[in-house]
Amino acid sequence: MILGIGTDLANIDRISATLDRFGDRFRNRVFTEAEQAKAERRREVVATYAKRWAAKEACSKALGTGLRMGIAWRDMEVANLATGQPVMKVHGWAADRLAALTPPGHEAIIHVSLTDDHPWAQAFVVIEARPLARDPVA
């Protein structure tokens, strides 16, 4: 069952200007240390930040709140599996909101898709509730 869907489109040049203007203040307010380390290792540093910005916006929309009601930028974290697939981790208030949305007997799965084509970065987030596996012995 789908619990929420969110999408966002970010302008890479706008994120670049924000990074130029506010630097670490912006990075540290919005991105976790792991996200910053990932972005700084990439050839397209700013595009990486822009995709993660868009993913956080999309996730907040999928949670049904937008960036209000106590949710913080760093409560949502984009990571990557070994295959490169992006995944969203939630902490703090975002994790509490996700738990409140998830029906009993289900687990929440957050699906993330990221793309960029200068000057745009886009993210799409779907939050799915899957029934927990039942014990076959019971």
PDB file of N, CA and C in Angstrom, residues 4-110:
ATOM      1  N   GLY A   4       2.585   7.484   0.806  1.00  0.00           N
ATOM      2  CA  GLY A   4       2.848   8.852   0.379  1.00  0.00           C
ATOM      3  C   GLY A   4       3.720   8.904  -0.851  1.00  0.00           C
ATOM      4  N   ILE A   5       3.548   9.962  -1.617  1.00  0.00           N
ATOM      5  CA  ILE A   5       4.332  10.209  -2.828  1.00  0.00           C
ATOM      6  C   ILE A   5       4.770  11.663  -2.803  1.00  0.00           C
ATOM      7  N   GLY A   6       6.016  11.906  -3.162  1.00  0.00           N
ATOM      8  CA  GLY A   6       6.511  13.274  -3.242  1.00  0.00           C
ATOM      9  C   GLY A   6       7.515  13.419  -4.365  1.00  0.00           C
ATOM     10  N   THR A   7       7.564  14.600  -4.943  1.00  0.00           N
ATOM     11  CA  THR A   7       8.536  14.888  -5.987  1.00  0.00           C
ATOM     12  C   THR A   7       9.028  16.317  -5.805  1.00  0.00           C
ATOM     13  N   ASP A   8      10.230  16.579  -6.320  1.00  0.00           N
ATOM     14  CA  ASP A   8      10.759  17.936  -6.267  1.00  0.00           C
ATOM     15  C   ASP A   8      11.745  18.124  -7.409  1.00  0.00           C
ATOM     16  N   LEU A   9      11.797  19.346  -7.889  1.00  0.00           N
ATOM     17  CA  LEU A   9      12.709  19.754  -8.945  1.00  0.00           C
ATOM     18  C   LEU A   9      13.547  20.899  -8.394  1.00  0.00           C
ATOM     19  N   ALA A  10      14.866  20.728  -8.407  1.00  0.00           N
ATOM     20  CA  ALA A  10      15.772  21.752  -7.870  1.00  0.00           C
ATOM     21  C   ALA A  10      16.653  22.287  -8.990  1.00  0.00           C
ATOM     22  N   ASN A  11      16.913  23.586  -8.945  1.00  0.00           N
ATOM     23  CA  ASN A  11      17.791  24.212  -9.919  1.00  0.00           C
ATOM     24  C   ASN A  11      19.234  24.118  -9.398  1.00  0.00           C
ATOM     25  N   ILE A  12      20.079  23.430 -10.122  1.00  0.00           N
ATOM     26  CA  ILE A  12      21.473  23.214  -9.706  1.00  0.00           C
ATOM     27  C   ILE A  12      22.208  24.541  -9.555  1.00  0.00           C
ATOM     28  N   ASP A  13      21.958  25.495 -10.446  1.00  0.00           N
ATOM     29  CA  ASP A  13      22.620  26.798 -10.346  1.00  0.00           C
ATOM     30  C   ASP A  13      22.199  27.539  -9.074  1.00  0.00           C
ATOM     31  N   ARG A  14      20.956  27.378  -8.681  1.00  0.00           N
ATOM     32  CA  ARG A  14      20.481  28.009  -7.434  1.00  0.00           C
ATOM     33  C   ARG A  14      21.176  27.395  -6.226  1.00  0.00           C
ATOM     34  N   ILE A  15      21.332  26.080  -6.228  1.00  0.00           N
ATOM     35  CA  ILE A  15      22.040  25.411  -5.130  1.00  0.00           C
ATOM     36  C   ILE A  15      23.504  25.851  -5.122  1.00  0.00           C
ATOM     37  N   SER A  16      24.100  25.995  -6.306  1.00  0.00           N
ATOM     38  CA  SER A  16      25.486  26.471  -6.405  1.00  0.00           C
ATOM     39  C   SER A  16      25.632  27.863  -5.803  1.00  0.00           C
ATOM     40  N   ALA A  17      24.707  28.759  -6.125  1.00  0.00           N
ATOM     41  CA  ALA A  17      24.756  30.121  -5.584  1.00  0.00           C
ATOM     42  C   ALA A  17      24.593  30.114  -4.068  1.00  0.00           C
ATOM     43  N   THR A  18      23.731  29.236  -3.568  1.00  0.00           N
ATOM     44  CA  THR A  18      23.534  29.133  -2.122  1.00  0.00           C
ATOM     45  C   THR A  18      24.793  28.608  -1.446  1.00  0.00           C
ATOM     46  N   LEU A  19      25.429  27.616  -2.064  1.00  0.00           N
ATOM     47  CA  LEU A  19      26.692  27.094  -1.518  1.00  0.00           C
ATOM     48  C   LEU A  19      27.771  28.180  -1.529  1.00  0.00           C
ATOM     49  N   ASP A  20      27.840  28.945  -2.606  1.00  0.00           N
ATOM     50  CA  ASP A  20      28.821  30.030  -2.692  1.00  0.00           C
ATOM     51  C   ASP A  20      28.569  31.090  -1.620  1.00  0.00           C
ATOM     52  N   ARG A  21      27.308  31.391  -1.391  1.00  0.00           N
ATOM     53  CA  ARG A  21      26.967  32.465  -0.449  1.00  0.00           C
ATOM     54  C   ARG A  21      27.094  32.041   1.018  1.00  0.00           C
ATOM     55  N   PHE A  22      26.604  30.827   1.334  1.00  0.00           N
ATOM     56  CA  PHE A  22      26.533  30.415   2.734  1.00  0.00           C
ATOM     57  C   PHE A  22      27.494  29.297   3.119  1.00  0.00           C
ATOM     58  N   GLY A  23      28.076  28.599   2.133  1.00  0.00           N
ATOM     59  CA  GLY A  23      29.099  27.583   2.386  1.00  0.00           C
ATOM     60  C   GLY A  23      28.722  26.552   3.432  1.00  0.00           C
ATOM     61  N   ASP A  24      29.613  26.394   4.417  1.00  0.00           N
ATOM     62  CA  ASP A  24      29.422  25.361   5.437  1.00  0.00           C
ATOM     63  C   ASP A  24      28.161  25.575   6.267  1.00  0.00           C
ATOM     64  N   ARG A  25      27.761  26.808   6.443  1.00  0.00           N
ATOM     65  CA  ARG A  25      26.536  27.071   7.200  1.00  0.00           C
ATOM     66  C   ARG A  25      25.343  26.375   6.538  1.00  0.00           C
ATOM     67  N   PHE A  26      25.261  26.483   5.214  1.00  0.00           N
ATOM     68  CA  PHE A  26      24.200  25.815   4.459  1.00  0.00           C
ATOM     69  C   PHE A  26      24.400  24.297   4.496  1.00  0.00           C
ATOM     70  N   ARG A  27      25.617  23.840   4.177  1.00  0.00           N
ATOM     71  CA  ARG A  27      25.896  22.397   4.161  1.00  0.00           C
ATOM     72  C   ARG A  27      25.525  21.745   5.493  1.00  0.00           C
ATOM     73  N   ASN A  28      25.963  22.344   6.589  1.00  0.00           N
ATOM     74  CA  ASN A  28      25.761  21.740   7.903  1.00  0.00           C
ATOM     75  C   ASN A  28      24.315  21.814   8.376  1.00  0.00           C
ATOM     76  N   ARG A  29      23.562  22.779   7.879  1.00  0.00           N
ATOM     77  CA  ARG A  29      22.152  22.889   8.255  1.00  0.00           C
ATOM     78  C   ARG A  29      21.296  21.854   7.521  1.00  0.00           C
ATOM     79  N   VAL A  30      21.661  21.564   6.270  1.00  0.00           N
ATOM     80  CA  VAL A  30      20.803  20.742   5.412  1.00  0.00           C
ATOM     81  C   VAL A  30      21.286  19.298   5.283  1.00  0.00           C
ATOM     82  N   PHE A  31      22.590  19.082   5.213  1.00  0.00           N
ATOM     83  CA  PHE A  31      23.134  17.771   4.866  1.00  0.00           C
ATOM     84  C   PHE A  31      23.895  17.136   6.028  1.00  0.00           C
ATOM     85  N   THR A  32      23.730  15.827   6.184  1.00  0.00           N
ATOM     86  CA  THR A  32      24.472  15.095   7.211  1.00  0.00           C
ATOM     87  C   THR A  32      25.940  15.002   6.798  1.00  0.00           C
ATOM     88  N   GLU A  33      26.787  14.614   7.733  1.00  0.00           N
ATOM     89  CA  GLU A  33      28.217  14.448   7.427  1.00  0.00           C
ATOM     90  C   GLU A  33      28.416  13.423   6.315  1.00  0.00           C
ATOM     91  N   ALA A  34      27.659  12.334   6.360  1.00  0.00           N
ATOM     92  CA  ALA A  34      27.785  11.298   5.326  1.00  0.00           C
ATOM     93  C   ALA A  34      27.389  11.841   3.952  1.00  0.00           C
ATOM     94  N   GLU A  35      26.329  12.640   3.895  1.00  0.00           N
ATOM     95  CA  GLU A  35      25.905  13.228   2.615  1.00  0.00           C
ATOM     96  C   GLU A  35      26.962  14.196   2.092  1.00  0.00           C
ATOM     97  N   GLN A  36      27.525  14.984   2.977  1.00  0.00           N
ATOM     98  CA  GLN A  36      28.564  15.930   2.559  1.00  0.00           C
ATOM     99  C   GLN A  36      29.789  15.181   2.033  1.00  0.00           C
ATOM    100  N   ALA A  37      30.196  14.136   2.730  1.00  0.00           N
ATOM    101  CA  ALA A  37      31.361  13.363   2.295  1.00  0.00           C
ATOM    102  C   ALA A  37      31.113  12.752   0.914  1.00  0.00           C
ATOM    103  N   LYS A  38      29.915  12.228   0.704  1.00  0.00           N
ATOM    104  CA  LYS A  38      29.559  11.635  -0.593  1.00  0.00           C
ATOM    105  C   LYS A  38      29.614  12.690  -1.697  1.00  0.00           C
ATOM    106  N   ALA A  39      29.008  13.848  -1.450  1.00  0.00           N
ATOM    107  CA  ALA A  39      28.975  14.908  -2.461  1.00  0.00           C
ATOM    108  C   ALA A  39      30.378  15.395  -2.803  1.00  0.00           C
ATOM    109  N   GLU A  40      31.199  15.580  -1.796  1.00  0.00           N
ATOM    110  CA  GLU A  40      32.541  16.120  -2.027  1.00  0.00           C
ATOM    111  C   GLU A  40      33.451  15.142  -2.766  1.00  0.00           C
ATOM    112  N   ARG A  41      33.110  13.858  -2.758  1.00  0.00           N
ATOM    113  CA  ARG A  41      33.885  12.853  -3.513  1.00  0.00           C
ATOM    114  C   ARG A  41      33.469  12.780  -4.977  1.00  0.00           C
ATOM    115  N   ARG A  42      32.324  13.329  -5.302  1.00  0.00           N
ATOM    116  CA  ARG A  42      31.777  13.222  -6.651  1.00  0.00           C
ATOM    117  C   ARG A  42      32.370  14.256  -7.596  1.00  0.00           C
ATOM    118  N   ARG A  43      32.408  13.925  -8.872  1.00  0.00           N
ATOM    119  CA  ARG A  43      32.863  14.861  -9.895  1.00  0.00           C
ATOM    120  C   ARG A  43      31.901  16.039  -9.993  1.00  0.00           C
ATOM    121  N   GLU A  44      30.613  15.765  -9.934  1.00  0.00           N
ATOM    122  CA  GLU A  44      29.573  16.798 -10.002  1.00  0.00           C
ATOM    123  C   GLU A  44      29.067  17.094  -8.592  1.00  0.00           C
ATOM    124  N   VAL A  45      29.882  17.797  -7.821  1.00  0.00           N
ATOM    125  CA  VAL A  45      29.595  18.064  -6.410  1.00  0.00           C
ATOM    126  C   VAL A  45      28.246  18.771  -6.243  1.00  0.00           C
ATOM    127  N   VAL A  46      28.054  19.865  -6.957  1.00  0.00           N
ATOM    128  CA  VAL A  46      26.837  20.668  -6.771  1.00  0.00           C
ATOM    129  C   VAL A  46      25.598  19.890  -7.215  1.00  0.00           C
ATOM    130  N   ALA A  47      25.680  19.155  -8.307  1.00  0.00           N
ATOM    131  CA  ALA A  47      24.540  18.353  -8.757  1.00  0.00           C
ATOM    132  C   ALA A  47      24.180  17.301  -7.708  1.00  0.00           C
ATOM    133  N   THR A  48      25.193  16.748  -7.051  1.00  0.00           N
ATOM    134  CA  THR A  48      24.942  15.768  -5.994  1.00  0.00           C
ATOM    135  C   THR A  48      24.193  16.407  -4.839  1.00  0.00           C
ATOM    136  N   TYR A  49      24.625  17.594  -4.415  1.00  0.00           N
ATOM    137  CA  TYR A  49      23.897  18.306  -3.365  1.00  0.00           C
ATOM    138  C   TYR A  49      22.470  18.637  -3.820  1.00  0.00           C
ATOM    139  N   ALA A  50      22.316  19.070  -5.059  1.00  0.00           N
ATOM    140  CA  ALA A  50      20.988  19.451  -5.560  1.00  0.00           C
ATOM    141  C   ALA A  50      20.037  18.259  -5.573  1.00  0.00           C
ATOM    142  N   LYS A  51      20.525  17.093  -5.976  1.00  0.00           N
ATOM    143  CA  LYS A  51      19.668  15.901  -5.981  1.00  0.00           C
ATOM    144  C   LYS A  51      19.248  15.534  -4.564  1.00  0.00           C
ATOM    145  N   ARG A  52      20.171  15.650  -3.624  1.00  0.00           N
ATOM    146  CA  ARG A  52      19.841  15.332  -2.238  1.00  0.00           C
ATOM    147  C   ARG A  52      18.875  16.362  -1.639  1.00  0.00           C
ATOM    148  N   TRP A  53      19.050  17.619  -2.015  1.00  0.00           N
ATOM    149  CA  TRP A  53      18.101  18.661  -1.597  1.00  0.00           C
ATOM    150  C   TRP A  53      16.699  18.289  -2.094  1.00  0.00           C
ATOM    151  N   ALA A  54      16.614  17.964  -3.390  1.00  0.00           N
ATOM    152  CA  ALA A  54      15.323  17.607  -3.982  1.00  0.00           C
ATOM    153  C   ALA A  54      14.735  16.368  -3.306  1.00  0.00           C
ATOM    154  N   ALA A  55      15.573  15.405  -2.966  1.00  0.00           N
ATOM    155  CA  ALA A  55      15.094  14.181  -2.309  1.00  0.00           C
ATOM    156  C   ALA A  55      14.501  14.480  -0.936  1.00  0.00           C
ATOM    157  N   LYS A  56      15.132  15.399  -0.202  1.00  0.00           N
ATOM    158  CA  LYS A  56      14.613  15.762   1.117  1.00  0.00           C
ATOM    159  C   LYS A  56      13.271  16.484   0.983  1.00  0.00           C
ATOM    160  N   GLU A  57      13.170  17.367   0.007  1.00  0.00           N
ATOM    161  CA  GLU A  57      11.888  18.042  -0.257  1.00  0.00           C
ATOM    162  C   GLU A  57      10.821  17.017  -0.625  1.00  0.00           C
ATOM    163  N   ALA A  58      11.166  16.092  -1.520  1.00  0.00           N
ATOM    164  CA  ALA A  58      10.215  15.075  -1.959  1.00  0.00           C
ATOM    165  C   ALA A  58       9.807  14.170  -0.802  1.00  0.00           C
ATOM    166  N   CYS A  59      10.750  13.803   0.042  1.00  0.00           N
ATOM    167  CA  CYS A  59      10.450  12.946   1.184  1.00  0.00           C
ATOM    168  C   CYS A  59       9.514  13.659   2.155  1.00  0.00           C
ATOM    169  N   SER A  60       9.767  14.943   2.409  1.00  0.00           N
ATOM    170  CA  SER A  60       8.896  15.678   3.331  1.00  0.00           C
ATOM    171  C   SER A  60       7.465  15.758   2.777  1.00  0.00           C
ATOM    172  N   LYS A  61       7.345  15.858   1.478  1.00  0.00           N
ATOM    173  CA  LYS A  61       6.020  15.864   0.849  1.00  0.00           C
ATOM    174  C   LYS A  61       5.362  14.490   0.969  1.00  0.00           C
ATOM    175  N   ALA A  62       6.148  13.426   0.760  1.00  0.00           N
ATOM    176  CA  ALA A  62       5.609  12.073   0.879  1.00  0.00           C
ATOM    177  C   ALA A  62       5.176  11.777   2.312  1.00  0.00           C
ATOM    178  N   LEU A  63       5.852  12.388   3.283  1.00  0.00           N
ATOM    179  CA  LEU A  63       5.464  12.230   4.685  1.00  0.00           C
ATOM    180  C   LEU A  63       4.206  13.036   5.016  1.00  0.00           C
ATOM    181  N   GLY A  64       3.784  13.876   4.067  1.00  0.00           N
ATOM    182  CA  GLY A  64       2.545  14.626   4.237  1.00  0.00           C
ATOM    183  C   GLY A  64       2.695  15.917   5.014  1.00  0.00           C
ATOM    184  N   THR A  65       3.930  16.390   5.174  1.00  0.00           N
ATOM    185  CA  THR A  65       4.141  17.573   5.997  1.00  0.00           C
ATOM    186  C   THR A  65       4.775  18.726   5.254  1.00  0.00           C
ATOM    187  N   GLY A  66       5.545  18.443   4.221  1.00  0.00           N
ATOM    188  CA  GLY A  66       6.434  19.464   3.701  1.00  0.00           C
ATOM    189  C   GLY A  66       7.453  19.755   4.796  1.00  0.00           C
ATOM    190  N   LEU A  67       8.192  20.805   4.653  1.00  0.00           N
ATOM    191  CA  LEU A  67       9.203  21.123   5.666  1.00  0.00           C
ATOM    192  C   LEU A  67       8.600  22.017   6.750  1.00  0.00           C
ATOM    193  N   ARG A  68       7.719  21.418   7.520  1.00  0.00           N
ATOM    194  CA  ARG A  68       7.087  22.103   8.645  1.00  0.00           C
ATOM    195  C   ARG A  68       6.745  21.047   9.679  1.00  0.00           C
ATOM    196  N   MET A  69       6.011  21.425  10.694  1.00  0.00           N
ATOM    197  CA  MET A  69       5.567  20.489  11.730  1.00  0.00           C
ATOM    198  C   MET A  69       6.727  19.826  12.471  1.00  0.00           C
ATOM    199  N   GLY A  70       7.884  20.466  12.531  1.00  0.00           N
ATOM    200  CA  GLY A  70       8.984  19.923  13.311  1.00  0.00           C
ATOM    201  C   GLY A  70      10.013  19.131  12.537  1.00  0.00           C
ATOM    202  N   ILE A  71       9.757  18.861  11.267  1.00  0.00           N
ATOM    203  CA  ILE A  71      10.722  18.101  10.476  1.00  0.00           C
ATOM    204  C   ILE A  71      11.934  18.987  10.165  1.00  0.00           C
ATOM    205  N   ALA A  72      13.111  18.404  10.252  1.00  0.00           N
ATOM    206  CA  ALA A  72      14.352  19.131   9.966  1.00  0.00           C
ATOM    207  C   ALA A  72      15.037  18.500   8.761  1.00  0.00           C
ATOM    208  N   TRP A  73      15.797  19.308   8.054  1.00  0.00           N
ATOM    209  CA  TRP A  73      16.508  18.821   6.868  1.00  0.00           C
ATOM    210  C   TRP A  73      17.318  17.570   7.178  1.00  0.00           C
ATOM    211  N   ARG A  74      18.036  17.591   8.287  1.00  0.00           N
ATOM    212  CA  ARG A  74      18.932  16.483   8.611  1.00  0.00           C
ATOM    213  C   ARG A  74      18.186  15.270   9.177  1.00  0.00           C
ATOM    214  N   ASP A  75      16.866  15.392   9.362  1.00  0.00           N
ATOM    215  CA  ASP A  75      16.057  14.230   9.758  1.00  0.00           C
ATOM    216  C   ASP A  75      15.899  13.256   8.592  1.00  0.00           C
ATOM    217  N   MET A  76      16.218  13.724   7.398  1.00  0.00           N
ATOM    218  CA  MET A  76      16.144  12.894   6.190  1.00  0.00           C
ATOM    219  C   MET A  76      17.558  12.822   5.616  1.00  0.00           C
ATOM    220  N   GLU A  77      17.993  11.615   5.280  1.00  0.00           N
ATOM    221  CA  GLU A  77      19.369  11.426   4.809  1.00  0.00           C
ATOM    222  C   GLU A  77      19.378  10.498   3.601  1.00  0.00           C
ATOM    223  N   VAL A  78      19.974  10.947   2.517  1.00  0.00           N
ATOM    224  CA  VAL A  78      20.102  10.128   1.318  1.00  0.00           C
ATOM    225  C   VAL A  78      21.430   9.383   1.398  1.00  0.00           C
ATOM    226  N   ALA A  79      21.355   8.067   1.262  1.00  0.00           N
ATOM    227  CA  ALA A  79      22.544   7.218   1.226  1.00  0.00           C
ATOM    228  C   ALA A  79      22.450   6.383  -0.052  1.00  0.00           C
ATOM    229  N   ASN A  80      23.457   5.580  -0.271  1.00  0.00           N
ATOM    230  CA  ASN A  80      23.451   4.715  -1.449  1.00  0.00           C
ATOM    231  C   ASN A  80      23.804   3.293  -1.048  1.00  0.00           C
ATOM    232  N   LEU A  81      23.103   2.324  -1.642  1.00  0.00           N
ATOM    233  CA  LEU A  81      23.471   0.927  -1.482  1.00  0.00           C
ATOM    234  C   LEU A  81      24.773   0.680  -2.247  1.00  0.00           C
ATOM    235  N   ALA A  82      25.379  -0.462  -2.049  1.00  0.00           N
ATOM    236  CA  ALA A  82      26.615  -0.811  -2.760  1.00  0.00           C
ATOM    237  C   ALA A  82      26.414  -0.778  -4.275  1.00  0.00           C
ATOM    238  N   THR A  83      25.192  -1.005  -4.723  1.00  0.00           N
ATOM    239  CA  THR A  83      24.875  -0.991  -6.153  1.00  0.00           C
ATOM    240  C   THR A  83      24.762   0.428  -6.705  1.00  0.00           C
ATOM    241  N   GLY A  84      24.761   1.426  -5.800  1.00  0.00           N
ATOM    242  CA  GLY A  84      24.587   2.816  -6.215  1.00  0.00           C
ATOM    243  C   GLY A  84      23.161   3.310  -6.050  1.00  0.00           C
ATOM    244  N   GLN A  85      22.214   2.392  -5.822  1.00  0.00           N
ATOM    245  CA  GLN A  85      20.811   2.778  -5.659  1.00  0.00           C
ATOM    246  C   GLN A  85      20.661   3.712  -4.466  1.00  0.00           C
ATOM    247  N   PRO A  86      19.992   4.852  -4.663  1.00  0.00           N
ATOM    248  CA  PRO A  86      19.771   5.745  -3.524  1.00  0.00           C
ATOM    249  C   PRO A  86      18.696   5.201  -2.589  1.00  0.00           C
ATOM    250  N   VAL A  87      18.887   5.458  -1.305  1.00  0.00           N
ATOM    251  CA  VAL A  87      17.910   5.086  -0.286  1.00  0.00           C
ATOM    252  C   VAL A  87      17.757   6.270   0.667  1.00  0.00           C
ATOM    253  N   MET A  88      16.603   6.374   1.281  1.00  0.00           N
ATOM    254  CA  MET A  88      16.348   7.443   2.239  1.00  0.00           C
ATOM    255  C   MET A  88      16.307   6.853   3.640  1.00  0.00           C
ATOM    256  N   LYS A  89      17.114   7.427   4.517  1.00  0.00           N
ATOM    257  CA  LYS A  89      17.076   7.082   5.935  1.00  0.00           C
ATOM    258  C   LYS A  89      16.389   8.243   6.647  1.00  0.00           C
ATOM    259  N   VAL A  90      15.558   7.927   7.629  1.00  0.00           N
ATOM    260  CA  VAL A  90      14.910   8.996   8.380  1.00  0.00           C
ATOM    261  C   VAL A  90      15.280   8.880   9.853  1.00  0.00           C
ATOM    262  N   HIS A  91      15.418  10.026  10.482  1.00  0.00           N
ATOM    263  CA  HIS A  91      15.798  10.123  11.882  1.00  0.00           C
ATOM    264  C   HIS A  91      14.845  11.110  12.561  1.00  0.00           C
ATOM    265  N   GLY A  92      14.909  11.178  13.867  1.00  0.00           N
ATOM    266  CA  GLY A  92      14.192  12.206  14.606  1.00  0.00           C
ATOM    267  C   GLY A  92      12.712  12.265  14.277  1.00  0.00           C
ATOM    268  N   TRP A  93      12.240  13.495  14.069  1.00  0.00           N
ATOM    269  CA  TRP A  93      10.822  13.704  13.840  1.00  0.00           C
ATOM    270  C   TRP A  93      10.341  13.006  12.577  1.00  0.00           C
ATOM    271  N   ALA A  94      11.166  12.946  11.535  1.00  0.00           N
ATOM    272  CA  ALA A  94      10.756  12.271  10.300  1.00  0.00           C
ATOM    273  C   ALA A  94      10.505  10.788  10.564  1.00  0.00           C
ATOM    274  N   ALA A  95      11.343  10.166  11.384  1.00  0.00           N
ATOM    275  CA  ALA A  95      11.149   8.758  11.732  1.00  0.00           C
ATOM    276  C   ALA A  95       9.873   8.588  12.551  1.00  0.00           C
ATOM    277  N   ASP A  96       9.609   9.534  13.457  1.00  0.00           N
ATOM    278  CA  ASP A  96       8.375   9.480  14.246  1.00  0.00           C
ATOM    279  C   ASP A  96       7.151   9.609  13.345  1.00  0.00           C
ATOM    280  N   ARG A  97       7.206  10.526  12.387  1.00  0.00           N
ATOM    281  CA  ARG A  97       6.088  10.724  11.450  1.00  0.00           C
ATOM    282  C   ARG A  97       5.866   9.467  10.614  1.00  0.00           C
ATOM    283  N   LEU A  98       6.972   8.861  10.130  1.00  0.00           N
ATOM    284  CA  LEU A  98       6.867   7.642   9.333  1.00  0.00           C
ATOM    285  C   LEU A  98       6.238   6.524  10.158  1.00  0.00           C
ATOM    286  N   ALA A  99       6.646   6.390  11.404  1.00  0.00           N
ATOM    287  CA  ALA A  99       6.068   5.359  12.274  1.00  0.00           C
ATOM    288  C   ALA A  99       4.574   5.589  12.472  1.00  0.00           C
ATOM    289  N   ALA A 100       4.173   6.846  12.617  1.00  0.00           N
ATOM    290  CA  ALA A 100       2.754   7.163  12.804  1.00  0.00           C
ATOM    291  C   ALA A 100       1.931   6.857  11.545  1.00  0.00           C
ATOM    292  N   LEU A 101       2.540   6.987  10.375  1.00  0.00           N
ATOM    293  CA  LEU A 101       1.839   6.711   9.114  1.00  0.00           C
ATOM    294  C   LEU A 101       1.719   5.217   8.822  1.00  0.00           C
ATOM    295  N   THR A 102       2.623   4.429   9.387  1.00  0.00           N
ATOM    296  CA  THR A 102       2.714   3.010   9.053  1.00  0.00           C
ATOM    297  C   THR A 102       1.680   2.205   9.836  1.00  0.00           C
ATOM    298  N   PRO A 103       0.810   1.492   9.130  1.00  0.00           N
ATOM    299  CA  PRO A 103      -0.229   0.711   9.817  1.00  0.00           C
ATOM    300  C   PRO A 103       0.392  -0.434  10.637  1.00  0.00           C
ATOM    301  N   PRO A 104      -0.291  -0.837  11.700  1.00  0.00           N
ATOM    302  CA  PRO A 104       0.191  -1.986  12.479  1.00  0.00           C
ATOM    303  C   PRO A 104       0.341  -3.209  11.576  1.00  0.00           C
ATOM    304  N   GLY A 105       1.364  -4.003  11.853  1.00  0.00           N
ATOM    305  CA  GLY A 105       1.607  -5.214  11.065  1.00  0.00           C
ATOM    306  C   GLY A 105       2.277  -4.954   9.733  1.00  0.00           C
ATOM    307  N   HIS A 106       2.773  -3.730   9.531  1.00  0.00           N
ATOM    308  CA  HIS A 106       3.442  -3.362   8.283  1.00  0.00           C
ATOM    309  C   HIS A 106       4.812  -2.748   8.569  1.00  0.00           C
ATOM    310  N   GLU A 107       5.657  -2.760   7.564  1.00  0.00           N
ATOM    311  CA  GLU A 107       6.926  -2.036   7.620  1.00  0.00           C
ATOM    312  C   GLU A 107       6.910  -1.006   6.504  1.00  0.00           C
ATOM    313  N   ALA A 108       7.556   0.129   6.760  1.00  0.00           N
ATOM    314  CA  ALA A 108       7.605   1.193   5.752  1.00  0.00           C
ATOM    315  C   ALA A 108       8.890   1.058   4.946  1.00  0.00           C
ATOM    316  N   ILE A 109       8.758   1.175   3.642  1.00  0.00           N
ATOM    317  CA  ILE A 109       9.879   1.174   2.715  1.00  0.00           C
ATOM    318  C   ILE A 109       9.836   2.506   1.972  1.00  0.00           C
ATOM    319  N   ILE A 110      10.962   3.221   1.950  1.00  0.00           N
ATOM    320  CA  ILE A 110      11.027   4.493   1.231  1.00  0.00           C
ATOM    321  C   ILE A 110      11.812   4.273  -0.054  1.00  0.00           C
TER     322      ILE A 110
END
